[in-house]
XYZ file of C-alpha atoms in Angstrom:
149
model
C -62.275 -74.746 98.334
C -59.675 -76.211 95.809
C -55.698 -76.596 95.551
C -54.641 -73.082 93.905
C -57.054 -71.163 95.250
C -55.846 -67.930 96.283
C -56.983 -66.116 99.452
C -57.213 -62.432 99.259
C -54.888 -60.409 100.980
C -55.189 -58.817 104.479
C -53.427 -55.645 105.753
C -53.426 -55.368 109.611
C -51.992 -52.115 111.088
C -49.414 -52.838 113.571
C -50.170 -50.468 116.599
C -48.409 -50.357 119.679
C -51.350 -51.498 121.212
C -52.014 -54.266 118.959
C -48.377 -55.593 120.164
C -49.020 -54.750 123.860
C -52.333 -56.141 124.055
C -51.109 -59.305 122.176
C -48.526 -59.410 124.422
C -50.440 -59.221 127.914
C -53.186 -61.319 126.024
C -51.037 -64.604 125.771
C -48.637 -63.537 129.127
C -45.839 -62.781 127.836
C -44.384 -60.562 129.839
C -41.017 -59.781 127.856
C -40.030 -56.277 127.936
C -39.259 -56.206 124.529
C -42.716 -56.703 123.784
C -43.834 -53.072 125.939
C -41.162 -50.918 126.665
C -39.742 -48.964 123.844
C -36.849 -48.194 126.123
C -35.840 -51.507 127.146
C -35.972 -52.593 123.666
C -33.826 -49.715 122.418
C -31.361 -51.037 124.975
C -31.129 -55.020 123.573
C -30.350 -53.469 120.159
C -34.014 -53.449 119.075
C -35.504 -49.702 117.339
C -38.775 -50.415 118.923
C -41.016 -52.826 120.514
C -41.755 -55.932 118.444
C -44.694 -58.304 118.123
C -44.691 -61.654 119.752
C -45.117 -64.787 117.623
C -48.149 -65.819 120.054
C -50.014 -62.431 118.249
C -49.007 -63.717 114.943
C -49.716 -67.301 115.395
C -53.483 -65.596 116.522
C -53.403 -63.090 113.911
C -52.516 -65.871 111.152
C -55.799 -67.781 112.520
C -57.845 -65.025 112.269
C -56.821 -64.554 108.906
C -57.866 -68.169 108.213
C -60.873 -68.282 110.025
C -62.271 -64.820 108.642
C -62.121 -66.300 105.258
C -63.218 -70.005 105.582
C -65.979 -69.158 108.244
C -66.634 -69.081 111.722
C -66.785 -73.101 111.899
C -63.001 -73.749 110.567
C -60.796 -75.730 112.872
C -57.805 -74.834 112.898
C -55.633 -78.441 113.073
C -52.200 -77.773 112.661
C -50.054 -74.569 112.677
C -46.658 -74.001 111.797
C -44.988 -70.632 111.764
C -41.498 -69.302 111.246
C -41.062 -65.797 112.357
C -38.761 -63.395 110.312
C -38.427 -59.731 109.696
C -39.986 -57.823 113.290
C -43.427 -56.303 113.557
C -42.868 -52.720 114.475
C -45.586 -50.123 115.331
C -46.319 -48.026 112.656
C -46.052 -50.863 110.084
C -48.396 -52.599 108.069
C -48.353 -56.452 107.768
C -50.114 -58.078 104.715
C -51.445 -61.323 104.930
C -51.658 -63.780 102.049
C -52.618 -67.187 101.457
C -53.028 -70.082 99.324
C -54.489 -73.289 99.424
C -51.701 -75.972 98.731
C -54.041 -79.202 99.446
C -57.547 -80.230 99.637
C -58.817 -83.861 100.998
C -62.696 -83.498 101.829
C -63.529 -80.656 104.199
C -59.472 -80.712 105.246
C -57.372 -78.227 103.568
C -53.569 -77.421 103.812
C -53.004 -73.890 103.476
C -49.409 -71.734 103.024
C -49.432 -68.313 104.565
C -47.102 -65.725 104.463
C -47.122 -61.946 106.019
C -45.311 -59.246 104.669
C -44.348 -55.857 106.158
C -42.204 -52.519 105.273
C -38.721 -54.446 106.534
C -39.742 -57.670 104.940
C -41.145 -61.301 105.574
C -42.507 -61.478 108.835
C -44.189 -64.808 108.809
C -44.079 -67.868 106.708
C -46.547 -71.033 107.564
C -48.595 -73.825 106.747
C -51.696 -74.165 108.129
C -53.947 -77.641 108.219
C -57.558 -76.934 108.717
C -61.272 -78.640 109.083
C -63.832 -76.558 106.980
C -67.106 -78.055 108.090
C -70.389 -77.390 105.738
C -70.515 -74.470 103.399
C -67.837 -74.027 101.262
C -65.818 -70.822 102.218
C -65.447 -66.930 101.822
C -68.426 -64.836 100.741
C -71.858 -66.136 100.624
C -71.473 -69.122 102.981
C -73.816 -67.494 105.340
C -70.676 -66.556 107.740
C -70.678 -62.763 107.055
C -67.216 -63.555 106.871
C -64.650 -63.379 103.801
C -62.362 -61.151 102.410
C -61.889 -57.722 104.156
C -64.176 -58.448 107.209
C -63.017 -56.421 109.868
C -64.544 -54.859 113.339
C -62.509 -51.894 114.258
C -59.691 -53.616 115.228
C -57.401 -51.691 112.923
C -57.675 -54.357 110.305
C -58.348 -53.251 106.822
């Protein structure tokens, strides 16, 4: 792992189920995350993903690449364009800084509307290096049937 390393993109299908399940899992019962009619009444064309689901997807993107022993030390994200059902969010990352087994990674996520998320994650990667061949069975394109390509 070196500063300047670019992680491969990860495409995530934004389904209605993903949005609702993420909201429920994070105990976010705001109607804009599960009720299309109430979301429209509040000015949104449909339900949209909450920030905690986005945080989880950013974390998953990084641990899929760097391996399951990765520890996320600090996650700082900002949301932009909403993630609506039927869209695809593409996460991308770039290692900005490395100090021993700690790295700072810049992450962005774009969808058909624009930039959904921008953030910086500080993580620690103990043990062997990241990516395929690290003995983790993870790396680019890892998927477990969750709608992620």
